[in-house]
CSV table of N, CA and C in Angstrom, one decimal:
chain,number,residue,atom,x,y,z
W,334,MET,N,0.8,-1.2,0.0
W,334,MET,CA,0.0,0.0,0.0
W,334,MET,C,0.9,1.2,0.0
W,335,LYS,N,0.5,2.2,-0.9
W,335,LYS,CA,1.3,3.5,-1.0
W,335,LYS,C,1.0,4.3,0.3
W,336,GLU,N,2.0,5.1,0.7
W,336,GLU,CA,1.8,5.9,1.9
W,336,GLU,C,0.7,6.9,1.7
W,337,GLY,N,-0.3,7.0,2.6
W,337,GLY,CA,-1.4,7.9,2.5
W,337,GLY,C,-2.6,7.2,1.8
W,338,GLU,N,-2.4,6.0,1.2
W,338,GLU,CA,-3.5,5.3,0.6
W,338,GLU,C,-4.6,4.9,1.6
W,339,GLY,N,-5.8,5.2,1.3
W,339,GLY,CA,-6.9,4.9,2.3
W,339,GLY,C,-7.0,6.0,3.4
W,340,CYS,N,-6.2,7.0,3.3
W,340,CYS,CA,-6.3,8.1,4.3
W,340,CYS,C,-7.4,9.1,3.9
W,341,PRO,N,-8.4,9.3,4.8
W,341,PRO,CA,-9.4,10.3,4.4
W,341,PRO,C,-9.0,11.7,4.2
W,342,PHE,N,-7.9,12.1,4.9
W,342,PHE,CA,-7.4,13.5,4.7
W,342,PHE,C,-6.6,13.6,3.4
W,343,CYS,N,-5.9,12.5,3.0
W,343,CYS,CA,-5.3,12.5,1.7
W,343,CYS,C,-6.3,12.6,0.6
W,344,ASP,N,-7.5,12.0,0.8
W,344,ASP,CA,-8.6,12.1,-0.2
W,344,ASP,C,-9.0,13.6,-0.3
W,345,ILE,N,-9.1,14.3,0.8
W,345,ILE,CA,-9.5,15.7,0.8
W,345,ILE,C,-8.4,16.5,0.1
W,346,VAL,N,-7.2,16.2,0.4
W,346,VAL,CA,-6.0,17.0,-0.2
W,346,VAL,C,-6.1,16.8,-1.7
W,347,GLN,N,-6.4,15.5,-2.2
W,347,GLN,CA,-6.4,15.2,-3.6
W,347,GLN,C,-7.7,15.6,-4.2
W,348,ARG,N,-8.6,16.2,-3.5
W,348,ARG,CA,-10.0,16.5,-3.9
W,348,ARG,C,-10.8,15.3,-4.4
W,349,ASP,N,-10.6,14.2,-3.7
W,349,ASP,CA,-11.3,13.0,-4.0
W,349,ASP,C,-12.5,12.8,-3.1
W,350,ASP,N,-12.8,13.7,-2.2
W,350,ASP,CA,-13.9,13.7,-1.3
W,350,ASP,C,-14.8,14.8,-1.6
W,351,GLU,N,-15.9,14.5,-2.3
W,351,GLU,CA,-16.8,15.6,-2.8
W,351,GLU,C,-17.6,16.2,-1.7
W,352,ASP,N,-17.6,15.5,-0.5
W,352,ASP,CA,-18.4,16.1,0.6
W,352,ASP,C,-17.6,17.0,1.5
W,353,ALA,N,-16.3,17.1,1.3
W,353,ALA,CA,-15.4,17.9,2.1
W,353,ALA,C,-15.8,19.4,2.0
W,354,ARG,N,-15.9,20.0,3.2
W,354,ARG,CA,-16.2,21.4,3.3
W,354,ARG,C,-14.9,22.2,3.4
W,355,GLU,N,-14.2,22.4,2.3
W,355,GLU,CA,-12.9,23.0,2.3
W,355,GLU,C,-13.1,24.5,2.5
W,356,VAL,N,-12.2,25.1,3.3
W,356,VAL,CA,-12.3,26.6,3.4
W,356,VAL,C,-11.0,27.3,3.0
W,357,TYR,N,-9.9,26.5,2.9
W,357,TYR,CA,-8.6,27.1,2.5
W,357,TYR,C,-7.7,26.1,1.9
W,358,ARG,N,-6.9,26.5,0.9
W,358,ARG,CA,-5.9,25.6,0.3
W,358,ARG,C,-4.8,26.5,-0.2
W,359,ASP,N,-3.5,26.0,0.0
W,359,ASP,CA,-2.4,26.6,-0.7
W,359,ASP,C,-1.4,25.5,-1.0
W,360,GLU,N,-0.2,25.8,-1.4
W,360,GLU,CA,0.7,24.7,-1.9
W,360,GLU,C,1.2,23.8,-0.8
W,361,HIS,N,0.9,24.2,0.5
W,361,HIS,CA,1.4,23.4,1.6
W,361,HIS,C,0.4,22.8,2.5
W,362,VAL,N,-0.8,23.4,2.6
W,362,VAL,CA,-1.8,22.9,3.6
W,362,VAL,C,-3.2,23.0,2.9
W,363,VAL,N,-4.1,22.3,3.6
W,363,VAL,CA,-5.6,22.4,3.2
W,363,VAL,C,-6.3,22.5,4.6
W,364,ALA,N,-7.4,23.3,4.6
W,364,ALA,CA,-8.2,23.5,5.8
W,364,ALA,C,-9.6,23.2,5.4
W,365,PHE,N,-10.3,22.5,6.3
W,365,PHE,CA,-11.7,22.1,6.1
W,365,PHE,C,-12.4,21.8,7.4
W,366,PHE,N,-13.7,21.7,7.3
W,366,PHE,CA,-14.5,21.4,8.5
W,366,PHE,C,-14.5,19.9,8.7
W,367,PRO,N,-14.4,19.4,9.9
W,367,PRO,CA,-14.6,18.0,10.2
W,367,PRO,C,-16.0,17.6,9.9
W,368,THR,N,-16.2,16.3,9.6
W,368,THR,CA,-17.5,15.7,9.4
W,368,THR,C,-18.5,16.0,10.5
W,369,GLU,N,-18.0,15.8,11.7
W,369,GLU,CA,-18.7,16.1,13.0
W,369,GLU,C,-18.1,17.2,13.8
W,370,PRO,N,-18.3,18.4,13.5
W,370,PRO,CA,-17.6,19.5,14.2
W,370,PRO,C,-18.1,19.5,15.7
W,371,ALA,N,-17.1,19.9,16.5
W,371,ALA,CA,-17.4,20.0,18.0
W,371,ALA,C,-18.3,21.2,18.2
W,372,VAL,N,-18.1,22.3,17.4
W,372,VAL,CA,-18.9,23.5,17.4
W,372,VAL,C,-18.9,24.0,16.0
W,373,LEU,N,-19.8,24.9,15.7
W,373,LEU,CA,-19.8,25.5,14.3
W,373,LEU,C,-18.5,26.4,14.2
W,374,GLY,N,-17.8,26.3,13.1
W,374,GLY,CA,-16.6,27.0,12.9
W,374,GLY,C,-15.4,26.1,13.1
W,375,HIS,N,-15.5,24.9,13.8
W,375,HIS,CA,-14.4,24.0,14.0
W,375,HIS,C,-13.7,23.7,12.7
W,376,THR,N,-12.5,24.0,12.6
W,376,THR,CA,-11.7,23.9,11.3
W,376,THR,C,-10.5,23.0,11.5
W,377,MET,N,-10.1,22.2,10.6
W,377,MET,CA,-8.9,21.4,10.7
W,377,MET,C,-8.0,21.8,9.6
W,378,VAL,N,-6.7,21.8,10.0
W,378,VAL,CA,-5.6,22.2,9.0
W,378,VAL,C,-4.7,21.0,8.9
W,379,VAL,N,-4.4,20.6,7.7
W,379,VAL,CA,-3.6,19.4,7.4
W,379,VAL,C,-2.5,19.8,6.4
W,380,PRO,N,-1.3,19.2,6.6
W,380,PRO,CA,-0.3,19.3,5.5
W,380,PRO,C,-0.7,18.6,4.3
W,381,ARG,N,-0.4,19.1,3.1
W,381,ARG,CA,-0.8,18.4,1.9
W,381,ARG,C,0.0,17.1,1.7
W,382,GLU,N,1.2,17.0,2.3
W,382,GLU,CA,1.9,15.7,2.2
W,382,GLU,C,1.4,14.8,3.4
W,383,HIS,N,1.4,13.5,3.2
W,383,HIS,CA,0.9,12.6,4.2
W,383,HIS,C,2.0,12.5,5.3
W,384,VAL,N,1.7,13.0,6.5
W,384,VAL,CA,2.5,12.9,7.7
W,384,VAL,C,1.7,12.3,8.8
W,385,PRO,N,2.0,11.1,9.3
W,385,PRO,CA,1.1,10.5,10.3
W,385,PRO,C,1.0,11.2,11.6
W,386,ASP,N,2.1,11.8,12.1
W,386,ASP,CA,2.1,12.5,13.4
W,386,ASP,C,3.2,13.4,13.6
W,387,ILE,N,3.3,14.1,14.7
W,387,ILE,CA,4.3,15.2,14.9
W,387,ILE,C,5.7,14.6,14.9
W,388,TRP,N,5.9,13.4,15.3
W,388,TRP,CA,7.2,12.8,15.3
W,388,TRP,C,7.7,12.5,13.9
W,389,SER,N,6.9,12.6,12.9
W,389,SER,CA,7.2,12.3,11.5
W,389,SER,C,7.3,13.6,10.7
W,390,LEU,N,7.0,14.7,11.4
W,390,LEU,CA,6.9,16.1,10.7
W,390,LEU,C,8.3,16.7,10.5
W,391,SER,N,8.5,17.1,9.3
W,391,SER,CA,9.8,17.9,9.0
W,391,SER,C,9.6,19.3,9.6
W,392,GLU,N,10.8,19.9,9.9
W,392,GLU,CA,10.7,21.3,10.3
W,392,GLU,C,10.2,22.2,9.3
W,393,GLU,N,10.5,22.0,8.0
W,393,GLU,CA,10.0,22.8,6.9
W,393,GLU,C,8.5,22.7,6.8
W,394,THR,N,7.9,21.5,6.9
W,394,THR,CA,6.5,21.4,6.8
W,394,THR,C,5.8,22.0,8.1
W,395,ALA,N,6.5,21.8,9.2
W,395,ALA,CA,6.0,22.4,10.5
W,395,ALA,C,5.9,23.9,10.4
W,396,GLY,N,6.9,24.5,9.7
W,396,GLY,CA,6.8,26.0,9.5
W,396,GLY,C,5.6,26.4,8.7
W,397,HIS,N,5.4,25.7,7.6
W,397,HIS,CA,4.2,26.0,6.8
W,397,HIS,C,2.9,25.8,7.5
W,398,LEU,N,2.8,24.7,8.3
W,398,LEU,CA,1.6,24.4,9.1
W,398,LEU,C,1.4,25.5,10.2
W,399,ALA,N,2.5,25.9,10.8
W,399,ALA,CA,2.4,26.9,11.9
W,399,ALA,C,1.9,28.2,11.3
W,400,TRP,N,2.4,28.6,10.2
W,400,TRP,CA,2.0,29.9,9.5
W,400,TRP,C,0.5,29.8,9.2
W,401,ALA,N,0.1,28.7,8.6
W,401,ALA,CA,-1.3,28.6,8.2
W,401,ALA,C,-2.2,28.5,9.4
W,402,THR,N,-1.8,27.9,10.4
W,402,THR,CA,-2.6,27.8,11.7
W,402,THR,C,-2.8,29.2,12.3
W,403,VAL,N,-1.8,30.0,12.3
W,403,VAL,CA,-1.9,31.3,12.9
W,403,VAL,C,-2.9,32.2,12.0
W,404,ARG,N,-2.7,32.1,10.7
W,404,ARG,CA,-3.5,32.9,9.8
W,404,ARG,C,-5.0,32.4,9.8
W,405,LEU,N,-5.2,31.1,9.8
W,405,LEU,CA,-6.5,30.6,9.9
W,405,LEU,C,-7.2,30.8,11.2
W,406,ALA,N,-6.4,30.8,12.3
W,406,ALA,CA,-7.0,31.2,13.6
W,406,ALA,C,-7.6,32.6,13.5
W,407,GLY,N,-6.9,33.5,12.8
W,407,GLY,CA,-7.4,34.9,12.6
W,407,GLY,C,-8.6,34.9,11.8
W,408,ALA,N,-8.7,34.1,10.8
W,408,ALA,CA,-9.9,34.0,9.9
W,408,ALA,C,-11.1,33.5,10.7
W,409,VAL,N,-10.8,32.4,11.5
W,409,VAL,CA,-11.9,31.9,12.4
W,409,VAL,C,-12.4,33.0,13.3
W,410,ARG,N,-11.5,33.7,13.9
W,410,ARG,CA,-11.9,34.8,14.8
W,410,ARG,C,-12.7,35.8,14.1
W,411,GLY,N,-12.3,36.2,12.9
W,411,GLY,CA,-13.1,37.2,12.2
W,411,GLY,C,-14.4,36.8,11.7
W,412,ALA,N,-14.5,35.5,11.3
W,412,ALA,CA,-15.8,35.0,10.7
W,412,ALA,C,-16.8,34.5,11.8
W,413,VAL,N,-16.2,34.0,12.9
W,413,VAL,CA,-17.1,33.3,13.9
W,413,VAL,C,-17.3,34.1,15.1
W,414,GLU,N,-16.4,35.0,15.4
W,414,GLU,CA,-16.4,35.9,16.6
W,414,GLU,C,-16.6,35.1,17.9
W,415,PRO,N,-15.7,34.1,18.2
W,415,PRO,CA,-15.8,33.3,19.4
W,415,PRO,C,-15.3,34.1,20.6
W,416,GLU,N,-15.6,33.6,21.8
W,416,GLU,CA,-15.1,34.1,23.0
W,416,GLU,C,-13.7,33.6,23.3
W,417,GLY,N,-13.3,32.5,22.7
W,417,GLY,CA,-12.0,31.9,22.8
W,417,GLY,C,-11.7,30.9,21.7
W,418,LEU,N,-10.5,30.3,21.8
W,418,LEU,CA,-10.2,29.3,20.7
W,418,LEU,C,-9.2,28.3,21.3
W,419,ASN,N,-9.6,27.0,21.1
W,419,ASN,CA,-8.6,25.9,21.4
W,419,ASN,C,-7.9,25.6,20.1
W,420,ILE,N,-6.6,25.4,20.2
W,420,ILE,CA,-5.8,24.8,19.1
W,420,ILE,C,-5.3,23.5,19.6
W,421,ILE,N,-5.8,22.4,19.0
W,421,ILE,CA,-5.6,21.0,19.5
W,421,ILE,C,-4.9,20.2,18.4
W,422,GLN,N,-3.8,19.6,18.8
W,422,GLN,CA,-3.1,18.7,17.9
W,422,GLN,C,-2.7,17.4,18.7
W,423,SER,N,-3.3,16.3,18.3
W,423,SER,CA,-3.1,15.1,19.1
W,423,SER,C,-2.3,14.1,18.3
W,424,ASN,N,-1.5,13.3,19.0
W,424,ASN,CA,-0.7,12.3,18.4
W,424,ASN,C,-0.8,10.9,19.1
W,425,GLY,N,-1.2,9.9,18.4
W,425,GLY,CA,-1.4,8.6,18.9
W,425,GLY,C,-2.8,8.3,19.5
W,426,GLU,N,-3.1,7.1,19.5
W,426,GLU,CA,-4.5,6.7,20.0
W,426,GLU,C,-4.7,7.2,21.4
W,427,ALA,N,-3.7,7.1,22.3
W,427,ALA,CA,-3.9,7.5,23.7
W,427,ALA,C,-4.2,8.9,23.8
W,428,ALA,N,-3.8,9.7,22.8
W,428,ALA,CA,-4.1,11.2,22.8
W,428,ALA,C,-5.3,11.5,22.0
W,429,THR,N,-6.1,10.5,21.6
W,429,THR,CA,-7.4,10.6,20.9
W,429,THR,C,-7.2,10.9,19.4
W,430,GLN,N,-6.0,10.6,18.8
W,430,GLN,CA,-5.8,10.7,17.4
W,430,GLN,C,-6.6,9.6,16.7
W,431,THR,N,-7.5,9.9,15.8
W,431,THR,CA,-8.3,8.8,15.2
W,431,THR,C,-7.9,8.7,13.7
W,432,VAL,N,-7.5,9.8,13.1
W,432,VAL,CA,-7.0,9.8,11.7
W,432,VAL,C,-5.5,10.0,11.7
W,433,PHE,N,-4.7,9.1,11.2
W,433,PHE,CA,-3.3,9.2,11.3
W,433,PHE,C,-2.7,9.9,10.1
W,434,HIS,N,-3.1,11.1,10.0
W,434,HIS,CA,-2.6,12.2,9.1
W,434,HIS,C,-2.6,13.4,10.0
W,435,LEU,N,-1.4,13.9,10.3
W,435,LEU,CA,-1.3,15.0,11.2
W,435,LEU,C,-2.3,16.1,10.9
W,436,HIS,N,-2.9,16.6,11.9
W,436,HIS,CA,-3.9,17.7,11.7
W,436,HIS,C,-4.0,18.5,13.0
W,437,VAL,N,-4.3,19.8,12.7
W,437,VAL,CA,-4.5,20.8,13.8
W,437,VAL,C,-6.0,21.2,13.8
W,438,HIS,N,-6.6,21.1,15.0
W,438,HIS,CA,-8.0,21.5,15.2
W,438,HIS,C,-8.0,23.0,15.6
W,439,LEU,N,-8.7,23.8,15.0
W,439,LEU,CA,-9.0,25.2,15.5
W,439,LEU,C,-10.5,25.1,15.9
W,440,VAL,N,-10.7,25.2,17.2
W,440,VAL,CA,-12.0,25.0,17.8
W,440,VAL,C,-12.5,26.3,18.5
W,441,PRO,N,-13.4,27.1,17.8
W,441,PRO,CA,-13.9,28.3,18.5
W,441,PRO,C,-14.6,27.9,19.8
W,442,ARG,N,-14.5,28.7,20.8
W,442,ARG,CA,-15.1,28.4,22.1
W,442,ARG,C,-16.0,29.5,22.6
W,443,TRP,N,-17.1,29.1,23.3
W,443,TRP,CA,-18.0,30.0,24.0
W,443,TRP,C,-18.2,29.4,25.3
W,444,GLU,N,-18.5,30.2,26.3
W,444,GLU,CA,-18.9,29.8,27.6
W,444,GLU,C,-20.1,28.8,27.5
W,445,GLY,N,-20.0,27.6,28.1
W,445,GLY,CA,-21.1,26.7,28.1
W,445,GLY,C,-21.3,25.9,26.8
W,446,ASP,N,-20.3,25.9,25.9
W,446,ASP,CA,-20.5,25.2,24.6
W,446,ASP,C,-20.4,23.7,24.8
W,447,ALA,N,-20.7,23.0,23.7
W,447,ALA,CA,-20.7,21.5,23.7
W,447,ALA,C,-19.4,20.9,24.0
W,448,MET,N,-18.3,21.6,23.9
W,448,MET,CA,-16.9,21.0,24.1
W,448,MET,C,-16.7,20.7,25.6
W,449,GLY,N,-17.1,21.6,26.5
W,449,GLY,CA,-16.8,21.4,27.9
W,449,GLY,C,-15.4,21.6,28.2
W,450,PRO,N,-14.9,21.4,29.4
W,450,PRO,CA,-13.5,21.6,29.8
W,450,PRO,C,-12.6,20.5,29.1
W,451,ILE,N,-11.4,20.9,28.8
W,451,ILE,CA,-10.5,19.9,28.3
W,451,ILE,C,-9.4,19.5,29.3
W,452,TRP,N,-9.3,20.1,30.4
W,452,TRP,CA,-8.3,19.8,31.4
W,452,TRP,C,-9.0,19.2,32.7
W,453,PRO,N,-8.3,18.3,33.4
W,453,PRO,CA,-8.9,17.9,34.7
W,453,PRO,C,-8.9,19.0,35.7
W,454,GLU,N,-9.9,19.0,36.6
W,454,GLU,CA,-10.0,20.1,37.6
W,454,GLU,C,-8.8,20.1,38.5
W,455,GLU,N,-8.3,18.9,38.8
W,455,GLU,CA,-7.1,18.9,39.6
W,455,GLU,C,-6.4,17.5,39.4
W,456,THR,N,-5.1,17.5,39.8
W,456,THR,CA,-4.3,16.2,39.8
W,456,THR,C,-3.7,16.1,41.2
W,457,ASP,N,-3.1,14.9,41.4
W,457,ASP,CA,-2.5,14.7,42.7
W,457,ASP,C,-1.1,14.1,42.6
W,458,TYR,N,-0.3,14.6,41.7
W,458,TYR,CA,1.1,14.2,41.5
W,458,TYR,C,1.9,14.7,42.7
W,459,SER,N,2.8,13.9,43.2
W,459,SER,CA,3.6,14.3,44.3
W,459,SER,C,4.7,15.2,43.8
W,460,GLU,N,5.3,16.0,44.7
W,460,GLU,CA,6.4,16.9,44.4
W,460,GLU,C,7.6,16.1,43.9
W,461,THR,N,7.8,15.0,44.5
W,461,THR,CA,8.9,14.1,44.0
W,461,THR,C,8.7,13.6,42.6
W,462,ASP,N,7.5,13.2,42.3
W,462,ASP,CA,7.2,12.8,40.9
W,462,ASP,C,7.4,14.0,39.9
W,463,LYS,N,6.9,15.2,40.3
W,463,LYS,CA,7.1,16.3,39.4
W,463,LYS,C,8.5,16.7,39.2
W,464,ASP,N,9.3,16.6,40.3
W,464,ASP,CA,10.8,16.9,40.2
W,464,ASP,C,11.5,15.8,39.4
W,465,ARG,N,11.1,14.6,39.5
W,465,ARG,CA,11.7,13.5,38.7
W,465,ARG,C,11.4,13.7,37.2
W,466,MET,N,10.2,14.1,36.9
W,466,MET,CA,9.8,14.3,35.5
W,466,MET,C,10.5,15.5,35.0
W,467,GLN,N,10.6,16.6,35.8
W,467,GLN,CA,11.3,17.8,35.3
W,467,GLN,C,12.8,17.4,35.0
W,468,GLY,N,13.4,16.6,35.8
W,468,GLY,CA,14.8,16.2,35.5
W,468,GLY,C,14.9,15.4,34.2
W,469,ARG,N,14.0,14.5,34.0
W,469,ARG,CA,14.0,13.7,32.8
W,469,ARG,C,13.8,14.5,31.5
W,470,LEU,N,12.9,15.4,31.6
W,470,LEU,CA,12.6,16.3,30.5
W,470,LEU,C,13.7,17.3,30.2
W,471,ARG,N,14.2,17.8,31.3
W,471,ARG,CA,15.4,18.8,31.2
W,471,ARG,C,16.5,18.1,30.5
W,472,ASP,N,16.8,16.8,30.9
W,472,ASP,CA,17.9,16.0,30.3
W,472,ASP,C,17.6,15.8,28.8
W,473,ALA,N,16.4,15.5,28.4
W,473,ALA,CA,16.1,15.3,27.0
W,473,ALA,C,16.2,16.6,26.2
W,474,CYS,N,15.8,17.7,26.9
W,474,CYS,CA,15.9,19.0,26.2
W,474,CYS,C,17.4,19.4,25.9
W,475,ARG,N,18.3,19.0,26.7
W,475,ARG,CA,19.7,19.3,26.6
W,475,ARG,C,20.3,18.7,25.2
W,476,ARG,N,19.6,17.7,24.7
W,476,ARG,CA,20.0,17.1,23.5
W,476,ARG,C,19.5,17.8,22.2
W,477,ILE,N,18.6,18.8,22.4
W,477,ILE,CA,18.0,19.5,21.3
W,477,ILE,C,19.1,20.4,20.7
W,478,SER,N,19.2,20.3,19.4
W,478,SER,CA,20.2,21.2,18.7
W,478,SER,C,19.4,22.0,17.7
W,479,ARG,N,19.8,23.3,17.5
W,479,ARG,CA,19.2,24.1,16.5
W,479,ARG,C,19.9,23.9,15.2
W,480,PRO,N,19.2,24.0,14.1
W,480,PRO,CA,19.9,23.9,12.8
W,480,PRO,C,20.9,25.0,12.5
């Protein structure tokens, strides 16, 4: 099977899905409404190339996706006039990714909308656990190099 074959977002990119509600397209990304929007104005932005998740994303494609996300967030704000906006990008089944073509959700928000809260009200992690995780992540960040 060819990469991206059977991918519903690749079908939208290739204009093979006549039901897609596309709102934006350029040489790097396509933006469209999901089939079941969380709220009206919910828009998804996908790279035109098939990229399964953020760990497979090149920095060049990430730059195009980031630019489009910022611009489209402004368009959503202008068209929908929300009280707020969630930008959600999930990777892997545990993070609720259901289509394995990287995508960014722009979700306009209003007080009391159908989305509800996205964060737990509280957690009970110990200070030791938080310190341990901070050390692990700090060590991993030391290996990051800029191009």
